[in-house]
Coordinates of C-alpha atoms and ligand atoms in Angstrom, one line a residue:
X8 CA -81.6 -9.2 -41.8
X9 CA -81.1 -6.4 -39.3
X10 CA -77.5 -7.4 -38.8
X11 CA -77.0 -7.6 -42.5
X12 CA -78.5 -4.1 -42.9
X13 CA -76.2 -2.7 -40.2
X14 CA -73.1 -4.2 -41.8
X15 CA -74.3 -2.9 -45.2
X16 CA -74.7 0.6 -43.9
X17 CA -71.7 0.9 -41.7
X18 CA -69.2 -0.7 -44.1
X19 CA -66.2 1.4 -45.0
X20 CA -66.4 0.0 -48.5
X21 CA -69.0 1.3 -51.0
X22 CA -71.6 -1.3 -51.9
X23 CA -73.9 -1.4 -55.0
X24 CA -76.6 -4.0 -55.4
X25 CA -78.3 -4.3 -58.8
X26 CA -80.9 -6.5 -60.4
X27 CA -79.7 -9.1 -63.0
X28 CA -80.3 -6.5 -65.8
X29 CA -78.1 -4.0 -64.0
X30 CA -80.4 -1.4 -62.5
X31 CA -79.4 -0.3 -59.0
X32 CA -81.7 -1.3 -56.2
X33 CA -79.5 -0.4 -53.2
X34 CA -76.4 1.5 -52.3
X35 CA -74.8 2.3 -48.9
X36 CA -73.5 5.4 -47.2
X37 CA -69.9 4.7 -48.2
X38 CA -71.1 4.6 -51.9
X39 CA -72.4 8.2 -51.4
X40 CA -69.2 9.2 -49.7
X41 CA -67.0 7.9 -52.4
X42 CA -69.1 8.8 -55.5
X43 CA -70.9 11.9 -54.3
X44 CA -74.3 10.6 -55.4
X45 CA -77.2 10.1 -53.0
X46 CA -79.2 6.9 -53.0
X47 CA -82.2 8.7 -54.5
X48 CA -80.2 9.9 -57.5
X49 CA -79.0 6.4 -58.4
X50 CA -81.8 3.9 -57.7
X51 CA -83.0 2.5 -61.0
X52 CA -79.9 3.6 -62.9
X53 CA -77.3 1.4 -64.5
X54 CA -73.8 1.8 -62.7
X55 CA -72.5 2.5 -66.2
X56 CA -73.1 6.2 -65.5
X57 CA -70.0 6.2 -63.2
X58 CA -67.7 5.1 -66.0
X59 CA -64.6 7.3 -66.4
X60 CA -64.0 6.7 -70.1
X61 CA -60.5 5.5 -69.2
X62 CA -61.2 1.9 -70.1
X63 CA -62.0 0.6 -73.5
X64 CA -64.9 -1.7 -74.5
X65 CA -62.7 -4.7 -74.2
X66 CA -62.0 -4.1 -70.6
X67 CA -65.7 -4.2 -69.7
X68 CA -66.3 -7.1 -72.0
X69 CA -63.6 -9.2 -70.3
X70 CA -64.9 -8.1 -66.9
X71 CA -68.4 -9.4 -67.7
X72 CA -67.0 -12.6 -69.2
X73 CA -65.3 -13.3 -66.0
X74 CA -68.4 -12.6 -63.9
X75 CA -70.5 -14.9 -66.0
X76 CA -67.9 -17.6 -66.1
X77 CA -66.6 -17.5 -62.5
X78 CA -69.4 -15.7 -60.8
X79 CA -67.0 -12.9 -59.8
X80 CA -64.4 -10.3 -60.9
X81 CA -62.1 -8.1 -59.0
X82 CA -59.6 -5.5 -60.0
X83 CA -58.7 -1.9 -60.3
X84 CA -61.1 0.4 -62.0
X85 CA -61.3 4.1 -62.8
X86 CA -64.7 5.8 -62.2
X87 CA -66.0 9.3 -62.2
X88 CA -67.4 11.1 -59.1
X89 CA -70.4 13.4 -59.2
X90 CA -67.9 16.3 -59.0
X91 CA -66.5 15.1 -62.3
X92 CA -63.2 14.0 -60.7
X93 CA -61.8 10.6 -61.8
X94 CA -60.6 8.2 -59.2
X95 CA -59.2 4.7 -58.9
X96 CA -61.1 2.1 -56.9
X97 CA -60.5 -1.5 -56.0
X98 CA -63.7 -3.3 -56.8
X99 CA -65.0 -6.8 -56.5
X100 CA -68.3 -7.8 -58.3
X101 CA -70.1 -11.0 -57.5
X102 CA -73.2 -12.6 -59.0
X103 CA -75.7 -13.8 -56.4
X104 CA -77.9 -16.8 -57.1
X105 CA -81.0 -18.2 -55.4
X106 CA -81.5 -21.8 -54.2
X107 CA -82.5 -22.9 -57.7
X108 CA -79.4 -21.3 -59.1
X109 CA -81.2 -18.4 -60.8
X110 CA -79.3 -15.1 -60.9
X111 CA -81.0 -12.7 -58.6
X112 CA -78.5 -9.8 -58.1
X113 CA -75.0 -8.4 -58.7
X114 CA -73.2 -7.0 -55.6
X115 CA -70.3 -4.7 -56.1
X116 CA -68.1 -3.7 -53.2
X117 CA -65.4 -1.1 -53.7
X118 CA -62.9 1.2 -52.0
X119 CA -61.4 4.4 -53.1
X120 CA -57.6 3.8 -53.6
X121 CA -56.6 7.3 -54.6
X122 CA -54.4 7.9 -51.6
X123 CA -52.9 4.5 -51.9
X124 CA -52.0 5.1 -55.5
X125 CA -50.5 8.5 -54.8
X126 CA -48.4 7.0 -52.1
X127 CA -47.3 4.3 -54.4
X128 CA -46.3 6.8 -57.1
X129 CA -44.3 8.7 -54.5
X130 CA -42.6 5.6 -53.4
X131 CA -41.7 4.8 -57.0
X132 CA -40.4 8.3 -57.5
X133 CA -38.3 8.1 -54.3
X134 CA -37.1 4.7 -55.1
X135 CA -36.0 5.4 -58.7
X136 CA -35.0 9.0 -58.9
X137 CA -32.6 11.4 -57.4
X138 CA -34.6 13.9 -55.2
X139 CA -32.4 16.9 -56.1
X140 CA -32.4 16.7 -59.9
X141 CA -35.3 14.4 -60.5
X142 CA -33.0 12.3 -62.7
X143 CA -33.1 8.5 -62.6
X144 CA -30.9 7.2 -59.8
X145 CA -28.5 4.3 -59.9
X146 CA -31.3 1.7 -59.5
X147 CA -33.3 3.0 -62.4
X148 CA -30.1 3.4 -64.5
X149 CA -29.1 -0.2 -63.9
X150 CA -32.6 -1.3 -64.8
X151 CA -32.5 0.7 -68.1
X152 CA -28.9 -0.5 -68.8
X153 CA -30.1 -4.1 -68.5
X154 CA -32.8 -3.4 -71.0
X155 CA -30.4 -1.6 -73.3
X156 CA -27.9 -4.5 -73.2
X157 CA -30.7 -7.0 -74.0
X158 CA -32.0 -4.9 -76.9
X159 CA -28.5 -4.1 -78.2
X160 CA -27.6 -7.8 -78.3
X161 CA -30.8 -8.4 -80.3
X162 CA -30.4 -5.5 -82.7
X163 CA -26.6 -5.7 -82.9
X164 CA -26.6 -1.9 -82.5
X165 CA -24.1 -0.3 -80.2
X166 CA -24.8 1.9 -77.2
X167 CA -22.5 4.0 -75.1
X168 CA -22.1 4.7 -71.5
X169 CA -20.7 8.0 -70.3
X170 CA -19.3 8.7 -66.9
X171 CA -19.4 12.4 -66.3
X172 CA -17.7 14.1 -63.3
X173 CA -17.5 17.8 -62.7
X174 CA -14.0 19.1 -62.2
X175 CA -13.5 20.9 -58.8
X176 CA -17.0 20.5 -57.6
X177 CA -15.8 20.1 -54.0
X178 CA -14.2 23.4 -54.2
X179 CA -17.4 25.1 -55.1
X180 CA -19.2 23.3 -52.3
X181 CA -16.6 24.4 -49.8
X182 CA -16.4 28.0 -50.8
X183 CA -19.9 28.9 -51.8
X184 CA -21.8 26.4 -49.7
X185 CA -24.0 23.4 -50.4
X186 CA -27.1 25.3 -51.6
X187 CA -25.1 26.8 -54.4
X188 CA -23.6 23.3 -55.1
X189 CA -27.2 22.0 -55.3
X190 CA -28.2 24.7 -57.8
X191 CA -25.2 23.8 -59.9
X192 CA -26.1 20.1 -60.0
X193 CA -29.7 21.0 -61.0
X194 CA -28.5 23.1 -63.9
X195 CA -26.0 20.5 -65.0
X196 CA -28.8 17.9 -65.0
X197 CA -30.9 20.2 -67.2
X198 CA -28.0 20.8 -69.6
X199 CA -27.3 17.1 -69.9
X200 CA -30.9 16.4 -70.8
X201 CA -30.6 19.0 -73.5
X202 CA -27.6 17.3 -75.0
X203 CA -29.2 13.9 -75.7
X204 CA -32.1 12.5 -77.6
X205 CA -35.4 11.7 -76.0
X206 CA -34.9 8.0 -75.6
X207 CA -31.5 8.4 -74.0
X208 CA -30.9 8.2 -70.3
X209 CA -29.3 10.8 -68.0
X210 CA -28.9 9.6 -64.4
X211 CA -27.2 10.9 -61.3
X212 CA -25.3 8.4 -59.2
X213 CA -24.7 10.8 -56.4
X214 CA -22.4 13.7 -55.6
X215 CA -21.3 15.3 -58.9
X216 CA -21.3 12.0 -60.8
X217 CA -23.6 11.7 -63.7
X218 CA -24.1 8.9 -66.2
X219 CA -25.5 9.3 -69.7
X220 CA -26.5 6.2 -71.7
X221 CA -27.0 6.4 -75.5
X222 CA -28.6 3.7 -77.5
X223 CA -28.9 2.9 -81.2
X224 CA -25.5 4.2 -82.3
X225 CA -25.3 1.9 -85.3
X226 CA -23.8 -1.5 -85.9
X227 CA -20.2 -0.5 -86.5
X228 CA -18.0 0.2 -83.5
X229 CA -16.0 2.9 -85.2
X230 CA -19.1 4.7 -86.4
X231 CA -20.7 4.4 -82.9
X232 CA -17.6 5.7 -81.2
X233 CA -17.5 8.6 -83.6
X234 CA -21.1 9.5 -82.8
X235 CA -20.5 9.0 -79.1
X236 CA -17.6 11.4 -79.4
X237 CA -19.7 14.0 -81.0
X238 CA -22.2 13.8 -78.1
X239 CA -19.3 13.9 -75.6
X240 CA -17.9 17.0 -77.2
X241 CA -21.3 18.6 -77.1
X242 CA -21.6 17.8 -73.4
X243 CA -18.1 19.1 -72.6
X244 CA -18.9 22.4 -74.4
X245 CA -22.4 22.7 -72.8
X246 CA -21.2 22.1 -69.3
X247 CA -18.4 24.7 -69.9
X248 CA -20.9 27.5 -70.4
X249 CA -21.2 29.9 -67.4
X250 CA -23.7 29.0 -64.6
X251 CA -25.8 31.6 -62.8
X252 CA -26.0 30.5 -59.2
X253 CA -28.2 33.3 -57.9
X254 CA -25.7 36.2 -57.5
X255 CA -22.7 34.2 -58.5
X256 CA -21.4 33.6 -62.0
X257 CA -19.7 30.3 -61.9
X258 CA -17.5 28.4 -64.4
X259 CA -16.8 24.7 -64.3
X260 CA -15.5 22.1 -66.6
X261 CA -16.0 18.3 -66.6
X262 CA -14.3 15.1 -67.4
X263 CA -16.0 12.3 -69.3
X264 CA -15.2 8.6 -69.7
X265 CA -16.9 6.7 -72.4
X266 CA -17.3 3.0 -73.0
X267 CA -19.2 1.3 -75.8
X268 CA -21.4 -1.8 -75.4
X269 CA -23.1 -4.1 -77.8
X270 CA -24.9 -6.4 -75.4
X271 CA -22.5 -9.3 -75.7
X272 CA -19.4 -9.2 -73.7
X273 CA -19.9 -7.1 -70.6
X274 CA -21.8 -7.2 -67.4
X275 CA -23.3 -4.0 -66.2
X276 CA -20.8 -3.6 -63.4
X277 CA -18.0 -4.1 -65.8
X278 CA -19.3 -1.4 -68.1
X279 CA -19.7 1.1 -65.3
X280 CA -16.2 0.3 -64.1
X281 CA -14.8 0.8 -67.7
X282 CA -16.6 4.2 -68.0
X283 CA -15.4 5.2 -64.6
X284 CA -11.8 4.2 -65.4
X285 CA -11.9 6.2 -68.7
X286 CA -13.2 9.2 -66.7
X287 CA -10.2 9.0 -64.4
X288 CA -7.9 9.0 -67.4
X289 CA -9.7 12.1 -68.7
X290 CA -9.1 13.7 -65.3
X291 CA -5.5 12.6 -65.4
X292 CA -5.0 14.1 -68.8
X293 CA -5.7 17.6 -67.5
X294 CA -9.5 17.6 -67.2
X295 CA -12.1 19.2 -69.4
X296 CA -11.7 16.3 -71.8
X297 CA -13.1 12.9 -72.7
X298 CA -11.5 9.5 -72.9
X299 CA -12.6 6.2 -74.3
X300 CA -12.1 3.1 -72.3
X301 CA -11.1 1.1 -75.5
X302 CA -7.6 2.2 -76.6
X303 CA -8.5 1.6 -80.2
X304 CA -11.5 4.0 -80.0
X305 CA -9.2 6.4 -78.3
X306 CA -6.8 6.2 -81.2
X307 CA -9.6 6.8 -83.7
X308 CA -10.7 9.9 -81.7
X309 CA -7.1 11.1 -81.3
X310 CA -6.5 10.8 -85.0
X311 CA -9.6 12.7 -85.7
X312 CA -8.7 15.5 -83.4
X313 CA -5.2 15.7 -85.0
X314 CA -6.9 15.5 -88.5
X315 CA -9.1 18.4 -87.6
X316 CA -6.2 20.7 -86.5
X317 CA -4.3 19.6 -89.6
X318 CA -7.2 20.3 -91.9
X319 CA -7.6 23.8 -90.4
X320 CA -4.0 24.5 -91.1
X321 CA -4.4 23.1 -94.6
X322 CA -7.3 25.5 -95.3
X323 CA -5.4 28.4 -94.0
X324 CA -2.2 27.6 -96.0
X325 CA -4.1 26.8 -99.2
X326 CA -2.8 23.2 -99.4
X327 CA -5.7 22.0 -101.6
X328 CA -5.5 21.4 -105.3
X329 CA -7.9 20.1 -107.9
X330 CA -7.3 17.2 -110.3
X331 CA -9.5 16.9 -113.4
X332 CA -10.8 13.6 -114.7
X333 CA -12.1 13.7 -118.3
X334 CA -15.7 12.8 -119.1
X335 CA -16.2 11.5 -122.6
X336 CA -19.2 11.0 -124.9
X337 CA -20.1 8.0 -127.0
X338 CA -18.0 9.3 -129.9
X339 CA -14.9 9.5 -127.7
X340 CA -14.8 13.3 -127.5
X341 CA -14.0 15.0 -124.1
X342 CA -17.1 16.9 -123.0
X343 CA -15.7 18.1 -119.7
X344 CA -14.1 17.2 -116.4
X345 CA -14.9 16.2 -112.9
X346 CA -13.0 18.3 -110.4
X347 CA -11.6 16.1 -107.7
X348 CA -9.9 17.6 -104.7
X349 CA -6.6 16.6 -103.2
X350 CA -4.7 17.7 -100.2
X351 CA -1.0 18.5 -100.7
X352 CA 0.2 17.8 -97.2
X353 CA 3.6 19.1 -96.3
X354 CA 4.6 15.8 -94.6
X355 CA 2.2 13.2 -95.9
X356 CA 2.3 14.1 -99.6
X357 CA -0.9 13.9 -101.6
X358 CA -3.8 12.9 -99.4
X359 CA -6.8 11.3 -101.1
X360 CA -10.3 12.8 -100.5
X361 CA -11.4 9.4 -99.3
X362 CA -9.3 10.1 -96.2
X363 CA -10.3 13.6 -95.4
X364 CA -13.8 14.3 -96.9
X365 CA -15.6 12.4 -94.1
X366 CA -13.7 14.1 -91.2
X367 CA -14.1 17.4 -93.0
X368 CA -17.9 16.8 -93.2
X369 CA -18.1 15.8 -89.5
X370 CA -16.1 18.9 -88.4
X371 CA -17.9 21.3 -90.7
X372 CA -14.6 22.1 -92.4
X373 CA -16.1 20.8 -95.7
X374 CA -17.8 24.2 -95.9
X375 CA -14.6 26.3 -96.5
X376 CA -13.1 23.4 -98.6
X377 CA -16.2 23.1 -100.7
X378 CA -16.3 26.9 -101.2
X379 CA -12.7 26.8 -102.4
X380 CA -13.4 24.0 -104.8
X381 CA -16.4 25.8 -106.2
X382 CA -14.5 29.1 -106.6
X383 CA -11.6 27.3 -108.3
X384 CA -13.8 25.4 -110.6
X385 CA -15.6 28.5 -111.7
X386 CA -12.3 30.3 -112.2
X387 CA -11.2 27.5 -114.5
X388 CA -14.4 27.4 -116.4
X389 CA -14.1 31.1 -117.2
X390 CA -10.4 30.6 -118.2
X391 CA -11.4 27.8 -120.6
X392 CA -14.2 29.9 -122.0
X393 CA -11.6 32.3 -123.4
X394 CA -9.8 29.5 -125.3
X395 CA -11.6 28.0 -128.3
X396 CA -10.3 24.5 -127.9
X397 CA -11.5 24.4 -124.3
X398 CA -14.6 26.5 -124.4
X399 CA -17.0 23.6 -124.8
X400 CA -15.8 21.9 -121.6
X401 CA -18.2 21.4 -118.6
X402 CA -17.1 21.1 -115.0
X403 CA -18.6 18.7 -112.6
X404 CA -18.2 19.6 -108.9
X405 CA -18.9 17.3 -106.0
X406 CA -21.1 18.9 -103.3
X407 CA -21.4 17.3 -99.9
X408 CA -24.9 17.1 -98.4
X409 CA -23.8 19.2 -95.5
X410 CA -22.6 21.9 -97.9
X411 CA -25.8 21.9 -99.9
X412 CA -28.0 22.1 -96.8
X413 CA -26.7 25.5 -95.8
X414 CA -29.1 28.3 -96.4
X415 CA -26.4 30.3 -98.3
X416 CA -25.6 27.6 -100.7
X417 CA -27.6 28.9 -103.6
X418 CA -26.2 32.4 -103.3
X419 CA -22.6 31.0 -102.9
X420 CA -22.9 29.1 -106.2
X421 CA -24.4 32.1 -108.0
X422 CA -21.8 34.5 -106.7
X423 CA -18.9 32.2 -107.5
X424 CA -20.3 32.1 -111.1
X425 CA -20.8 35.9 -111.2
X426 CA -17.5 36.7 -109.7
X427 CA -15.6 34.7 -112.3
X428 CA -18.0 35.5 -115.1
X429 CA -18.4 31.8 -115.7
X430 CA -21.2 30.2 -117.7
X431 CA -23.7 28.5 -115.3
X432 CA -24.7 26.1 -118.1
X433 CA -21.2 24.6 -118.0
X434 CA -21.3 23.9 -114.2
X435 CA -22.6 20.5 -113.2
X436 CA -23.1 19.9 -109.5
X437 CA -22.8 16.3 -108.4
X438 CA -25.0 15.5 -105.4
X439 CA -25.6 12.2 -103.7
X440 CA -28.7 10.4 -102.6
X441 CA -27.9 11.1 -98.9
X442 CA -28.9 14.7 -99.6
X443 CA -32.4 13.5 -100.3
X444 CA -32.9 11.9 -96.9
X445 CA -34.2 15.0 -95.2
X446 CA -36.2 18.1 -96.2
X447 CA -36.6 17.1 -99.8
X448 CA -39.0 20.0 -100.4
X449 CA -36.4 22.5 -99.3
X450 CA -33.7 20.7 -101.5
X451 CA -36.0 20.8 -104.5
X452 CA -36.6 24.5 -104.0
X453 CA -32.8 25.2 -103.8
X454 CA -32.1 23.0 -106.9
X455 CA -34.8 24.7 -108.8
X456 CA -33.4 28.1 -108.0
X457 CA -30.0 27.1 -109.3
X458 CA -31.5 25.3 -112.3
X459 CA -33.3 28.5 -113.3
X460 CA -29.9 30.1 -113.7
X461 CA -28.7 27.3 -115.9
X462 CA -26.7 25.1 -113.4
X463 CA -27.0 21.3 -114.1
X464 CA -27.3 18.4 -111.7
X465 CA -25.9 14.9 -111.7
X466 CA -26.9 12.3 -109.1
X467 CA -23.6 10.7 -108.1
X468 CA -23.0 7.2 -106.9
X469 CA -26.5 6.4 -108.1
X470 CA -27.8 3.0 -106.9
X471 CA -25.8 2.8 -103.7
X472 CA -28.1 4.9 -101.5
X473 CA -31.7 5.5 -100.8
X474 CA -33.7 7.0 -103.7
X475 CA -37.4 7.3 -103.8
X476 CA -38.5 7.0 -107.4
X477 CA -41.2 9.6 -106.7
X478 CA -38.7 12.1 -105.6
X479 CA -36.5 11.3 -108.5
X480 CA -39.2 12.4 -110.9
X481 CA -39.6 15.7 -109.1
X482 CA -36.0 16.6 -108.8
X483 CA -34.7 19.0 -111.5
X484 CA -31.9 16.5 -112.4
X485 CA -30.0 16.3 -115.7
X486 CA -28.0 13.2 -115.2
X487 CA -27.7 9.9 -113.3
X488 CA -24.2 8.7 -112.6
X489 CA -23.9 4.9 -112.3
X490 CA -21.8 4.1 -109.3
X491 CA -18.5 2.5 -110.0
X492 CA -19.2 -0.5 -107.9
X493 CA -21.8 -1.6 -110.5
X494 CA -19.5 -0.8 -113.4
X495 CA -16.6 -2.7 -111.8
X496 CA -18.4 -6.0 -111.8
X497 CA -20.7 -5.5 -114.7
X498 CA -19.2 -8.5 -116.5
X499 CA -18.8 -10.9 -113.6
X500 CA -21.8 -10.3 -111.4
X501 CA -25.2 -10.6 -113.1
X502 CA -26.8 -8.6 -110.3
X503 CA -24.6 -5.6 -111.1
X504 CA -25.2 -6.0 -114.8
X505 CA -29.0 -5.9 -114.1
X506 CA -28.7 -2.9 -111.9
X507 CA -26.5 -1.0 -114.5
X508 CA -29.0 -1.8 -117.2
X509 CA -31.9 -0.8 -115.0
X510 CA -30.3 2.6 -114.2
X511 CA -29.7 3.3 -117.9
X512 CA -33.3 2.5 -118.7
X513 CA -34.6 4.5 -115.7
X514 CA -32.5 7.5 -116.8
X515 CA -33.9 7.3 -120.3
X516 CA -37.5 7.0 -119.2
X517 CA -37.0 10.0 -116.9
X518 CA -35.5 12.0 -119.8
X519 CA -32.1 12.2 -118.1
X520 CA -28.6 11.5 -119.5
X521 CA -26.6 8.8 -117.9
X522 CA -22.9 8.6 -117.3
X523 CA -20.9 5.6 -116.1
X524 CA -17.9 6.2 -113.8
X525 CA -15.0 4.0 -113.0
X526 CA -14.8 2.5 -116.5
X527 CA -11.6 0.6 -116.6
X528 CA -11.9 -1.9 -119.5
X529 CA -13.0 -2.1 -123.1
X530 CA -15.4 -4.9 -122.1
X531 CA -17.2 -2.7 -119.6
X532 CA -17.4 0.1 -122.1
X533 CA -18.8 -2.3 -124.7
X534 CA -21.4 -3.6 -122.3
X535 CA -22.5 -0.2 -121.2
X536 CA -22.7 1.3 -124.6
X537 CA -24.6 -1.8 -125.8
X538 CA -27.3 -1.0 -123.2
X539 CA -27.6 2.7 -124.1
X540 CA -25.2 4.5 -121.9
X541 CA -23.9 7.7 -123.5
X542 CA -21.2 9.1 -121.4
X543 CA -18.2 7.7 -119.6
X544 CA -15.5 8.5 -117.1
X545 CA -12.7 6.2 -115.8
X546 CA -9.2 5.1 -115.9
X547 CA -9.7 3.4 -119.3
X548 CA -9.6 6.9 -120.7
X549 CA -7.7 8.8 -118.1
X550 CA -7.2 9.0 -114.3
X551 CA -7.7 12.4 -112.7
X552 CA -5.0 14.7 -114.0
X553 CA -3.2 17.9 -113.1
X554 CA -4.6 20.9 -115.0
X555 CA -1.9 21.0 -117.7
X556 CA -2.1 17.2 -118.2
X557 CA -5.8 17.4 -118.5
X558 CA -5.6 20.2 -121.1
X559 CA -3.1 18.3 -123.2
X560 CA -5.3 15.2 -123.0
X561 CA -8.2 17.2 -124.4
X562 CA -5.9 18.4 -127.3
X563 CA -4.7 14.9 -128.0
X564 CA -8.1 13.5 -128.2
X565 CA -9.1 16.3 -130.5
X566 CA -6.2 15.5 -132.8
X567 CA -6.9 11.8 -132.8
X568 CA -10.7 11.9 -133.2
X569 CA -11.3 15.3 -134.5
X570 CA -13.8 15.8 -131.6
Ligands
C2E877 P1 -16.6 10.2 -106.6 O1 -17.3 11.5 -106.7 O2 -17.4 9.0 -106.8 O3 -15.4 10.3 -107.5 C1 -14.9 9.3 -108.3 C2 -13.7 8.6 -107.7 O4 -13.4 7.5 -108.4 C3 -12.5 9.5 -107.7 O5 -11.7 9.2 -106.5 C4 -11.7 9.0 -108.9 O6 -10.3 9.2 -108.9 C5 -12.1 7.5 -108.9 N1 -12.0 6.9 -110.2 C6 -12.2 7.5 -111.4 N2 -12.1 6.6 -112.4 C7 -11.8 5.4 -111.8 C8 -11.5 4.1 -112.3 O7 -11.6 3.8 -113.5 N3 -11.2 3.1 -111.4 C9 -11.2 3.4 -110.1 N4 -10.9 2.4 -109.3 N5 -11.4 4.6 -109.5 C10 -11.7 5.6 -110.4 P2 -11.1 10.3 -105.7 O8 -10.6 11.4 -106.5 O9 -10.2 9.7 -104.7 O10 -12.4 10.9 -104.9 C11 -13.1 10.1 -104.0 C12 -14.3 10.7 -103.5 O11 -14.0 11.9 -102.8 C13 -15.2 11.2 -104.6 O12 -15.9 10.1 -105.1 C14 -16.1 12.2 -103.9 O13 -17.1 11.6 -103.2 C15 -15.1 12.8 -102.9 N6 -14.6 14.1 -103.4 C16 -13.6 14.3 -104.3 N7 -13.5 15.7 -104.5 C17 -14.5 16.3 -103.8 C18 -14.9 17.6 -103.6 O14 -14.3 18.6 -104.1 N8 -15.9 17.8 -102.7 C19 -16.5 16.8 -102.1 N9 -17.6 17.1 -101.3 N10 -16.2 15.5 -102.3 C20 -15.2 15.3 -103.1
CA878 CA1 -18.4 12.5 -108.1
CA879 CA1 -19.2 8.7 -107.8

């Protein structure tokens, strides 16, 4: 007994002995050292008072299950010291039985593993991060890349790997010294983090080599490369800003190689090699640039860059024109036109908006183009107002989401109307459902402000995007425009017929008018009018026309129908 008592007292591990119902009958010196409580303070208490609050009910439940099933439990547990401090301990709890097998006591022995844990964390940090920038190192990057490949092959969504290398870093190191070089690397790390989303990875492989990994770039390779390019451009621009290295103002550019992955084809090593190779091509092409590994992606990007320069020139030199496509009512009268922009390219001839609107949106050039369209449309409205045979015509103008979302949009529309002395009630803005994906409240406020001045709204391409019926009710709309994809197959595909009918019914029940676009045949017209559609646009009546042709179309229809 004396021996047992000596072992008990001198043990480096804390020991707690309780009765079967859990009240403490003995603790040792190590218990006091670890928990801060004297024996006199704890005798008779249930050890529960040490609980940290870090573990849920289930945790304790499972622990006691194991003790009653196996007679013991051991594991890691967080408890609270008398000082209030939480600490981790490694604890083992055993049930003690007498000769007859009756439960007499529980004995818990535990050791404080705070230091052990801290050391473990430090080792983790050292093993997986770069000490200078605290970014993930190569090992952690490879680990994440492996996960990313697995999840992208599951989700079929692309990711991208960027190899980023600073131009002339060695020069800085040699001239200003390594401590300035270190400062630069730390700032580069911070800027890179600022360029990506939270779930993306920025890693440093060593020297001035960084890797960025983006995930979830969508399922189409072209779309993914276009997104990757935008991030790449942002990184180039951000890394180009001046650096303050204590007393030195430093400038530096970078070269970026990009490769896409979708979890199928490539090994991790292969991907890193591809990105590295692309980076060397970027360096070779004069630095401060980005290159894709895949030549096809590179072409896409090159075309886009050329397109952007071309578009800028087009804006400067007024190369855009409007065509007008008639909109007709049930009786066959022309009620107005949709203004559709074209680009009169000096070499390429007439370029369709399907080719340049998207790049214009991505580069922001849709803003000046959209302004020009708005201005020209208002000018035309006011010219028509002065001519009796044209004065009734409305003008539908397409507005990109990006254009609408600018803060100045409302005042831009109003001042275009004012400047041209045009009737707001004849202007119809065609918006798409994509506008309603974000900040709907703000959009509603803007629409309401325009509506208050008489401007009308039509929801274009309706049925192809995302629309919440509850928003639809709250938007100050005047019209739904059935997308041409439904109209096209309305007679062959029963699904499209159902959708077209449903859109017409929905418009009626919301008190909106409804127009069908892309009407090409009498059969389509017949089907639509049979289901209550009241307005039409399409090649059956007329394709988009030059201004003079549009005006003579209006006069012709008037002669023919008297409307
Ligand atoms: P959208 O607004 O859906 O315009 C209707 C498109 O369908 C026009 O193509 C028109 O020419 C075409 N279309 C009309 N009737 C028929 C038909 O019976 N059959 C067929 N197959 N097609 C018909 P367009 O002019 O090439 O315009 C394409 C898209 O470009 C427009 O689609 C619109 O989203 C965009 N867009 C055009 N002008 C502007 C503009 O000024 N600003 C903005 N943001 N986007 C514009
Ligand atoms: Ca339209
Ligand atoms: Ca449309």
